[in-house]
PDB file of C-alpha atoms in Angstrom:
ATOM      1  CA  UNK A  70      17.484 -11.672  38.967  1.00  0.00           C
ATOM      2  CA  UNK A  71      19.469 -14.262  37.577  1.00  0.00           C
ATOM      3  CA  UNK A  72      19.819 -14.885  33.861  1.00  0.00           C
ATOM      4  CA  UNK A  73      18.109 -17.720  32.241  1.00  0.00           C
ATOM      5  CA  UNK A  74      21.300 -18.516  30.691  1.00  0.00           C
ATOM      6  CA  UNK A  75      23.576 -19.033  33.868  1.00  0.00           C
ATOM      7  CA  UNK A  76      20.589 -21.933  35.057  1.00  0.00           C
ATOM      8  CA  UNK A  77      21.242 -23.509  31.859  1.00  0.00           C
ATOM      9  CA  UNK A  78      24.536 -23.590  31.986  1.00  0.00           C
ATOM     10  CA  UNK A  79      24.324 -24.603  35.689  1.00  0.00           C
ATOM     11  CA  UNK A  80      21.980 -27.461  34.264  1.00  0.00           C
ATOM     12  CA  UNK A  81      24.499 -29.006  31.950  1.00  0.00           C
ATOM     13  CA  UNK A  82      27.031 -28.982  34.105  1.00  0.00           C
ATOM     14  CA  UNK A  83      25.239 -31.769  36.812  1.00  0.00           C
ATOM     15  CA  UNK A  84      23.752 -33.534  33.568  1.00  0.00           C
ATOM     16  CA  UNK A  85      27.564 -33.774  32.803  1.00  0.00           C
ATOM     17  CA  UNK A  86      28.649 -34.760  36.120  1.00  0.00           C
ATOM     18  CA  UNK A  87      25.793 -37.425  36.750  1.00  0.00           C
ATOM     19  CA  UNK A  88      26.893 -38.974  33.257  1.00  0.00           C
ATOM     20  CA  UNK A  89      30.672 -39.077  34.659  1.00  0.00           C
ATOM     21  CA  UNK A  90      29.462 -40.498  37.780  1.00  0.00           C
ATOM     22  CA  UNK A  91      28.056 -43.747  35.739  1.00  0.00           C
ATOM     23  CA  UNK A  92      31.401 -44.284  34.042  1.00  0.00           C
ATOM     24  CA  UNK A  93      33.101 -44.696  37.304  1.00  0.00           C
ATOM     25  CA  UNK A  94      34.052 -48.219  38.465  1.00  0.00           C
ATOM     26  CA  UNK A  95      31.245 -50.021  40.034  1.00  0.00           C
ATOM     27  CA  UNK A  96      31.710 -53.021  42.187  1.00  0.00           C
ATOM     28  CA  UNK A  97      31.354 -56.806  40.438  1.00  0.00           C
ATOM     29  CA  UNK A  98      27.864 -58.000  39.907  1.00  0.00           C
ATOM     30  CA  UNK A  99      29.067 -61.487  41.098  1.00  0.00           C
ATOM     31  CA  UNK A 100      30.114 -63.026  44.438  1.00  0.00           C
ATOM     32  CA  UNK A 101      32.937 -64.627  44.846  1.00  0.00           C
ATOM     33  CA  UNK A 102      32.198 -67.630  47.033  1.00  0.00           C
ATOM     34  CA  UNK A 103      33.055 -71.870  47.990  1.00  0.00           C
ATOM     35  CA  UNK A 104      30.939 -74.527  47.974  1.00  0.00           C
ATOM     36  CA  UNK A 105      30.380 -77.896  49.977  1.00  0.00           C
ATOM     37  CA  UNK A 106      27.526 -80.417  49.052  1.00  0.00           C
ATOM     38  CA  UNK A 107      25.717 -81.390  52.391  1.00  0.00           C
ATOM     39  CA  UNK A 108      26.117 -85.199  53.473  1.00  0.00           C
ATOM     40  CA  UNK A 109      24.997 -87.568  56.350  1.00  0.00           C
ATOM     41  CA  UNK A 110      27.175 -89.288  58.965  1.00  0.00           C
ATOM     42  CA  UNK A 111      26.473 -90.726  62.086  1.00  0.00           C
ATOM     43  CA  UNK A 112      27.136 -88.158  64.986  1.00  0.00           C
ATOM     44  CA  UNK A 113      27.580 -89.115  68.282  1.00  0.00           C
ATOM     45  CA  UNK A 114      25.481 -87.370  70.875  1.00  0.00           C
ATOM     46  CA  UNK A 115      27.860 -86.178  73.793  1.00  0.00           C
ATOM     47  CA  UNK A 116      26.931 -84.176  76.802  1.00  0.00           C
ATOM     48  CA  UNK A 117      29.626 -83.200  79.367  1.00  0.00           C
ATOM     49  CA  UNK A 118      30.357 -81.564  82.609  1.00  0.00           C
ATOM     50  CA  UNK A 119      33.408 -79.823  84.467  1.00  0.00           C
ATOM     51  CA  UNK A 120      34.091 -80.995  87.637  1.00  0.00           C
ATOM     52  CA  UNK A 121      37.092 -82.296  90.240  1.00  0.00           C
ATOM     53  CA  UNK A 122      38.077 -84.747  92.500  1.00  0.00           C
ATOM     54  CA  UNK A 123      36.202 -85.695  95.106  1.00  0.00           C
ATOM     55  CA  UNK A 124      36.377 -84.946  98.757  1.00  0.00           C
ATOM     56  CA  UNK A 125      35.269 -88.718  99.525  1.00  0.00           C
ATOM     57  CA  UNK A 126      38.182 -89.920  96.949  1.00  0.00           C
ATOM     58  CA  UNK A 127      40.308 -87.767  98.652  1.00  0.00           C
ATOM     59  CA  UNK A 128      39.681 -89.184 101.873  1.00  0.00           C
ATOM     60  CA  UNK A 129      39.280 -92.438 101.129  1.00  0.00           C
ATOM     61  CA  UNK A 130      42.057 -93.371  98.724  1.00  0.00           C
ATOM     62  CA  UNK A 131      45.010 -90.774  99.716  1.00  0.00           C
ATOM     63  CA  UNK A 132      47.984 -92.567 100.129  1.00  0.00           C
ATOM     64  CA  UNK A 133      51.140 -90.833  99.760  1.00  0.00           C
ATOM     65  CA  UNK A 134      53.525 -93.670  98.880  1.00  0.00           C
ATOM     66  CA  UNK A 135      51.098 -94.422  96.156  1.00  0.00           C
ATOM     67  CA  UNK A 136      49.455 -91.757  95.082  1.00  0.00           C
ATOM     68  CA  UNK A 137      49.412 -92.250  91.469  1.00  0.00           C
ATOM     69  CA  UNK A 138      48.544 -95.807  91.489  1.00  0.00           C
ATOM     70  CA  UNK A 139      45.522 -96.348  93.492  1.00  0.00           C
ATOM     71  CA  UNK A 140      41.833 -95.463  92.108  1.00  0.00           C
ATOM     72  CA  UNK A 141      40.049 -92.395  92.884  1.00  0.00           C
ATOM     73  CA  UNK A 142      36.863 -90.658  91.942  1.00  0.00           C
ATOM     74  CA  UNK A 143      35.823 -87.368  90.580  1.00  0.00           C
ATOM     75  CA  UNK A 144      32.432 -85.766  91.180  1.00  0.00           C
ATOM     76  CA  UNK A 145      30.985 -84.401  87.956  1.00  0.00           C
ATOM     77  CA  UNK A 146      27.751 -82.247  87.956  1.00  0.00           C
ATOM     78  CA  UNK A 147      25.499 -83.046  85.223  1.00  0.00           C
ATOM     79  CA  UNK A 148      21.799 -81.086  84.129  1.00  0.00           C
ATOM     80  CA  UNK A 149      19.211 -83.228  85.676  1.00  0.00           C
ATOM     81  CA  UNK A 150      18.069 -83.766  82.207  1.00  0.00           C
ATOM     82  CA  UNK A 151      21.181 -85.376  81.521  1.00  0.00           C
ATOM     83  CA  UNK A 152      21.799 -87.115  84.994  1.00  0.00           C
ATOM     84  CA  UNK A 153      18.452 -89.010  84.271  1.00  0.00           C
ATOM     85  CA  UNK A 154      19.714 -90.760  81.718  1.00  0.00           C
ATOM     86  CA  UNK A 155      22.814 -91.542  82.913  1.00  0.00           C
ATOM     87  CA  UNK A 156      23.394 -95.762  84.407  1.00  0.00           C
ATOM     88  CA  UNK A 157      25.586 -96.726  86.793  1.00  0.00           C
ATOM     89  CA  UNK A 158      28.980 -98.548  85.188  1.00  0.00           C
ATOM     90  CA  UNK A 159      28.558 -96.209  82.176  1.00  0.00           C
ATOM     91  CA  UNK A 160      31.788 -95.136  80.638  1.00  0.00           C
ATOM     92  CA  UNK A 161      33.131 -91.665  80.852  1.00  0.00           C
ATOM     93  CA  UNK A 162      35.841 -90.283  79.077  1.00  0.00           C
ATOM     94  CA  UNK A 163      37.887 -87.561  81.471  1.00  0.00           C
ATOM     95  CA  UNK A 164      40.513 -84.690  80.388  1.00  0.00           C
ATOM     96  CA  UNK A 165      42.262 -82.403  82.413  1.00  0.00           C
ATOM     97  CA  UNK A 166      42.321 -78.764  81.681  1.00  0.00           C
ATOM     98  CA  UNK A 167      46.105 -78.369  83.125  1.00  0.00           C
ATOM     99  CA  UNK A 168      46.932 -81.584  81.060  1.00  0.00           C
ATOM    100  CA  UNK A 169      45.339 -81.041  77.230  1.00  0.00           C
ATOM    101  CA  UNK A 170      45.608 -83.863  75.300  1.00  0.00           C
ATOM    102  CA  UNK A 171      45.852 -86.368  78.024  1.00  0.00           C
ATOM    103  CA  UNK A 172      42.453 -88.772  78.714  1.00  0.00           C
ATOM    104  CA  UNK A 173      41.695 -91.110  81.161  1.00  0.00           C
ATOM    105  CA  UNK A 174      38.879 -93.710  81.268  1.00  0.00           C
ATOM    106  CA  UNK A 175      36.617 -93.712  84.034  1.00  0.00           C
ATOM    107  CA  UNK A 176      33.194 -95.294  84.862  1.00  0.00           C
ATOM    108  CA  UNK A 177      30.235 -93.913  86.530  1.00  0.00           C
ATOM    109  CA  UNK A 178      29.860 -95.148  90.270  1.00  0.00           C
ATOM    110  CA  UNK A 179      26.648 -93.190  91.684  1.00  0.00           C
ATOM    111  CA  UNK A 180      24.240 -91.016  90.176  1.00  0.00           C
ATOM    112  CA  UNK A 181      23.555 -88.846  93.707  1.00  0.00           C
ATOM    113  CA  UNK A 182      19.518 -88.348  93.820  1.00  0.00           C
ATOM    114  CA  UNK A 183      20.068 -84.460  95.353  1.00  0.00           C
ATOM    115  CA  UNK A 184      19.585 -81.494  92.859  1.00  0.00           C
ATOM    116  CA  UNK A 185      21.020 -78.261  92.986  1.00  0.00           C
ATOM    117  CA  UNK A 186      18.404 -75.755  93.323  1.00  0.00           C
ATOM    118  CA  UNK A 187      20.794 -73.036  92.168  1.00  0.00           C
ATOM    119  CA  UNK A 188      22.484 -74.713  89.062  1.00  0.00           C
ATOM    120  CA  UNK A 189      19.784 -77.337  88.802  1.00  0.00           C
ATOM    121  CA  UNK A 190      22.489 -79.970  88.444  1.00  0.00           C
ATOM    122  CA  UNK A 191      22.852 -83.493  90.057  1.00  0.00           C
ATOM    123  CA  UNK A 192      26.539 -84.796  91.301  1.00  0.00           C
ATOM    124  CA  UNK A 193      27.844 -88.106  89.219  1.00  0.00           C
ATOM    125  CA  UNK A 194      30.459 -89.811  90.781  1.00  0.00           C
ATOM    126  CA  UNK A 195      33.343 -91.350  88.472  1.00  0.00           C
ATOM    127  CA  UNK A 196      35.926 -93.701  89.835  1.00  0.00           C
ATOM    128  CA  UNK A 197      38.948 -93.565  88.061  1.00  0.00           C
ATOM    129  CA  UNK A 198      41.851 -96.470  88.000  1.00  0.00           C
ATOM    130  CA  UNK A 199      44.025 -95.195  85.066  1.00  0.00           C
ATOM    131  CA  UNK A 200      47.549 -95.346  86.382  1.00  0.00           C
ATOM    132  CA  UNK A 201      49.604 -92.447  86.275  1.00  0.00           C
ATOM    133  CA  UNK A 202      47.036 -90.252  85.490  1.00  0.00           C
ATOM    134  CA  UNK A 203      45.908 -87.932  88.810  1.00  0.00           C
ATOM    135  CA  UNK A 204      45.453 -84.096  87.424  1.00  0.00           C
ATOM    136  CA  UNK A 205      45.114 -81.382  89.883  1.00  0.00           C
ATOM    137  CA  UNK A 206      42.398 -78.671  89.409  1.00  0.00           C
ATOM    138  CA  UNK A 207      39.187 -79.358  86.975  1.00  0.00           C
ATOM    139  CA  UNK A 208      38.614 -81.718  84.749  1.00  0.00           C
ATOM    140  CA  UNK A 209      35.783 -82.367  82.240  1.00  0.00           C
ATOM    141  CA  UNK A 210      34.131 -85.441  81.761  1.00  0.00           C
ATOM    142  CA  UNK A 211      32.247 -86.990  78.792  1.00  0.00           C
ATOM    143  CA  UNK A 212      29.451 -89.304  78.399  1.00  0.00           C
ATOM    144  CA  UNK A 213      27.966 -90.691  75.021  1.00  0.00           C
ATOM    145  CA  UNK A 214      24.287 -90.838  75.496  1.00  0.00           C
ATOM    146  CA  UNK A 215      23.619 -92.287  71.562  1.00  0.00           C
ATOM    147  CA  UNK A 216      24.037 -91.759  68.244  1.00  0.00           C
ATOM    148  CA  UNK A 217      22.080 -90.334  65.157  1.00  0.00           C
ATOM    149  CA  UNK A 218      22.563 -92.150  62.558  1.00  0.00           C
ATOM    150  CA  UNK A 219      22.319 -90.297  58.738  1.00  0.00           C
ATOM    151  CA  UNK A 220      21.994 -86.796  60.047  1.00  0.00           C
ATOM    152  CA  UNK A 221      22.532 -84.216  57.248  1.00  0.00           C
ATOM    153  CA  UNK A 222      25.757 -82.167  57.632  1.00  0.00           C
ATOM    154  CA  UNK A 223      26.751 -78.838  56.304  1.00  0.00           C
ATOM    155  CA  UNK A 224      30.231 -76.765  57.181  1.00  0.00           C
ATOM    156  CA  UNK A 225      29.313 -74.774  60.250  1.00  0.00           C
ATOM    157  CA  UNK A 226      30.347 -71.152  57.775  1.00  0.00           C
ATOM    158  CA  UNK A 227      27.546 -72.197  55.250  1.00  0.00           C
ATOM    159  CA  UNK A 228      24.831 -71.516  58.123  1.00  0.00           C
ATOM    160  CA  UNK A 229      24.281 -67.619  58.331  1.00  0.00           C
ATOM    161  CA  UNK A 230      22.073 -66.729  60.805  1.00  0.00           C
ATOM    162  CA  UNK A 231      18.996 -63.927  59.384  1.00  0.00           C
ATOM    163  CA  UNK A 232      16.281 -62.350  61.430  1.00  0.00           C
ATOM    164  CA  UNK A 233      13.715 -65.007  60.100  1.00  0.00           C
ATOM    165  CA  UNK A 234      16.076 -67.885  61.393  1.00  0.00           C
ATOM    166  CA  UNK A 235      18.856 -69.828  60.452  1.00  0.00           C
ATOM    167  CA  UNK A 236      19.122 -70.312  56.552  1.00  0.00           C
ATOM    168  CA  UNK A 237      22.063 -71.715  54.215  1.00  0.00           C
ATOM    169  CA  UNK A 238      22.167 -70.526  49.955  1.00  0.00           C
ATOM    170  CA  UNK A 239      21.391 -73.301  47.773  1.00  0.00           C
ATOM    171  CA  UNK A 240      23.297 -72.871  44.390  1.00  0.00           C
ATOM    172  CA  UNK A 241      21.047 -73.196  41.180  1.00  0.00           C
ATOM    173  CA  UNK A 242      23.352 -72.620  38.220  1.00  0.00           C
ATOM    174  CA  UNK A 243      24.885 -68.617  38.837  1.00  0.00           C
ATOM    175  CA  UNK A 244      22.101 -67.971  41.594  1.00  0.00           C
ATOM    176  CA  UNK A 245      22.187 -68.542  45.379  1.00  0.00           C
ATOM    177  CA  UNK A 246      18.431 -69.133  46.540  1.00  0.00           C
ATOM    178  CA  UNK A 247      17.835 -68.638  50.562  1.00  0.00           C
ATOM    179  CA  UNK A 248      16.675 -72.044  52.187  1.00  0.00           C
ATOM    180  CA  UNK A 249      15.279 -71.729  56.118  1.00  0.00           C
ATOM    181  CA  UNK A 250      16.959 -74.728  58.339  1.00  0.00           C
ATOM    182  CA  UNK A 251      16.526 -76.045  61.601  1.00  0.00           C
ATOM    183  CA  UNK A 252      19.902 -76.859  63.120  1.00  0.00           C
ATOM    184  CA  UNK A 253      21.043 -79.397  65.863  1.00  0.00           C
ATOM    185  CA  UNK A 254      24.891 -80.229  67.044  1.00  0.00           C
ATOM    186  CA  UNK A 255      28.353 -79.022  66.317  1.00  0.00           C
ATOM    187  CA  UNK A 256      30.633 -81.373  65.774  1.00  0.00           C
ATOM    188  CA  UNK A 257      34.135 -80.565  64.391  1.00  0.00           C
ATOM    189  CA  UNK A 258      33.353 -77.540  62.434  1.00  0.00           C
ATOM    190  CA  UNK A 259      30.446 -79.489  60.951  1.00  0.00           C
ATOM    191  CA  UNK A 260      27.013 -78.411  62.020  1.00  0.00           C
ATOM    192  CA  UNK A 261      23.616 -80.778  61.508  1.00  0.00           C
ATOM    193  CA  UNK A 262      20.823 -79.473  59.634  1.00  0.00           C
ATOM    194  CA  UNK A 263      17.695 -81.077  61.322  1.00  0.00           C
ATOM    195  CA  UNK A 264      15.062 -79.518  58.766  1.00  0.00           C
ATOM    196  CA  UNK A 265      14.868 -77.959  55.363  1.00  0.00           C
ATOM    197  CA  UNK A 266      17.755 -79.418  53.854  1.00  0.00           C
ATOM    198  CA  UNK A 267      18.579 -82.868  52.136  1.00  0.00           C
ATOM    199  CA  UNK A 268      21.579 -84.498  51.370  1.00  0.00           C
ATOM    200  CA  UNK A 269      23.501 -84.413  48.345  1.00  0.00           C
ATOM    201  CA  UNK A 270      22.662 -80.456  47.755  1.00  0.00           C
ATOM    202  CA  UNK A 271      25.300 -77.708  46.786  1.00  0.00           C
ATOM    203  CA  UNK A 272      25.294 -74.785  49.319  1.00  0.00           C
ATOM    204  CA  UNK A 273      27.359 -71.858  49.499  1.00  0.00           C
ATOM    205  CA  UNK A 274      30.309 -71.944  52.300  1.00  0.00           C
ATOM    206  CA  UNK A 275      32.616 -69.015  51.844  1.00  0.00           C
ATOM    207  CA  UNK A 276      30.496 -65.818  51.300  1.00  0.00           C
ATOM    208  CA  UNK A 277      27.379 -67.051  52.262  1.00  0.00           C
ATOM    209  CA  UNK A 278      27.194 -64.179  54.638  1.00  0.00           C
ATOM    210  CA  UNK A 279      26.995 -61.925  51.993  1.00  0.00           C
ATOM    211  CA  UNK A 280      24.385 -63.286  49.804  1.00  0.00           C
ATOM    212  CA  UNK A 281      21.154 -62.551  49.792  1.00  0.00           C
ATOM    213  CA  UNK A 282      18.075 -64.134  47.951  1.00  0.00           C
ATOM    214  CA  UNK A 283      18.801 -64.486  44.012  1.00  0.00           C
ATOM    215  CA  UNK A 284      22.174 -62.881  44.288  1.00  0.00           C
ATOM    216  CA  UNK A 285      24.710 -64.381  41.157  1.00  0.00           C
ATOM    217  CA  UNK A 286      27.748 -65.923  42.292  1.00  0.00           C
ATOM    218  CA  UNK A 287      30.734 -67.359  40.826  1.00  0.00           C
ATOM    219  CA  UNK A 288      32.819 -70.359  42.123  1.00  0.00           C
ATOM    220  CA  UNK A 289      35.990 -69.255  43.518  1.00  0.00           C
ATOM    221  CA  UNK A 290      38.489 -72.140  42.251  1.00  0.00           C
ATOM    222  CA  UNK A 291      41.972 -72.901  43.768  1.00  0.00           C
ATOM    223  CA  UNK A 292      44.969 -71.487  41.592  1.00  0.00           C
ATOM    224  CA  UNK A 293      47.324 -73.779  40.535  1.00  0.00           C
ATOM    225  CA  UNK A 294      51.036 -72.896  39.968  1.00  0.00           C
ATOM    226  CA  UNK A 295      52.290 -74.003  37.225  1.00  0.00           C
ATOM    227  CA  UNK A 296      55.154 -76.619  37.632  1.00  0.00           C
ATOM    228  CA  UNK A 297      59.051 -75.159  36.988  1.00  0.00           C
ATOM    229  CA  UNK A 298      59.956 -75.297  33.891  1.00  0.00           C
ATOM    230  CA  UNK A 299      63.009 -77.516  33.191  1.00  0.00           C
ATOM    231  CA  UNK A 300      66.113 -75.001  32.331  1.00  0.00           C
ATOM    232  CA  UNK A 301      67.176 -74.954  28.943  1.00  0.00           C
ATOM    233  CA  UNK A 302      69.861 -77.490  27.511  1.00  0.00           C
ATOM    234  CA  UNK A 303      73.311 -75.954  27.110  1.00  0.00           C
ATOM    235  CA  UNK A 304      74.242 -75.845  23.712  1.00  0.00           C
ATOM    236  CA  UNK A 305      76.635 -78.744  22.111  1.00  0.00           C
ATOM    237  CA  UNK A 306      80.405 -76.928  22.093  1.00  0.00           C
ATOM    238  CA  UNK A 307      81.342 -75.985  18.572  1.00  0.00           C
ATOM    239  CA  UNK A 308      84.178 -78.391  17.039  1.00  0.00           C
ATOM    240  CA  UNK A 309      87.414 -76.837  16.738  1.00  0.00           C
ATOM    241  CA  UNK A 310      88.228 -76.391  12.626  1.00  0.00           C
TER     242      UNK A 310
END
């Protein structure tokens, strides 16, 4: 039979251990974050397709003596809903995967009516006349369909995907407030906010994925090193007696 005194000792030891656990180092109550302010800018609505030199252009314009000087054609399969918005004569910016950074200009010559039943695309034939640019392999073509004026944008890292949808965290004093948003285009590290956020709002960028509604935050500041101190002046030479 276990004595009551032994039970008391065990209970006291457990209580002591629990008190010691409370004294252990706890995680910080603040989350270090960086912030940005939502702004507005004009965003170009750009669509792209990947194709290659067309067989028609290869047959009509191939001349071994002046291969690089003649115009040629490229076939770009655009989705049907994009092809319906294109017009002959519209400009196209072209870039070859084998020569990144080198771009050429072209114009739409023809939009084929036939629809590919597998990919739901239509061939767009582009004429290129840029001298000295005739790469081999796949070519990416971009067309501008329009411009969205004064679109609200934030850094891409500020948008976090939650089970309920996309959210951003608005800074309110030392707390983060969760705001549900709808997103649009992504351009050069920025994402368009189509619903839920106005321009001029401070949102969390780095650290946003670690937050929840009402979380306490601390803005991280850049640490600047102080300029090197000037060396001490050399002591004046003592005069001889």
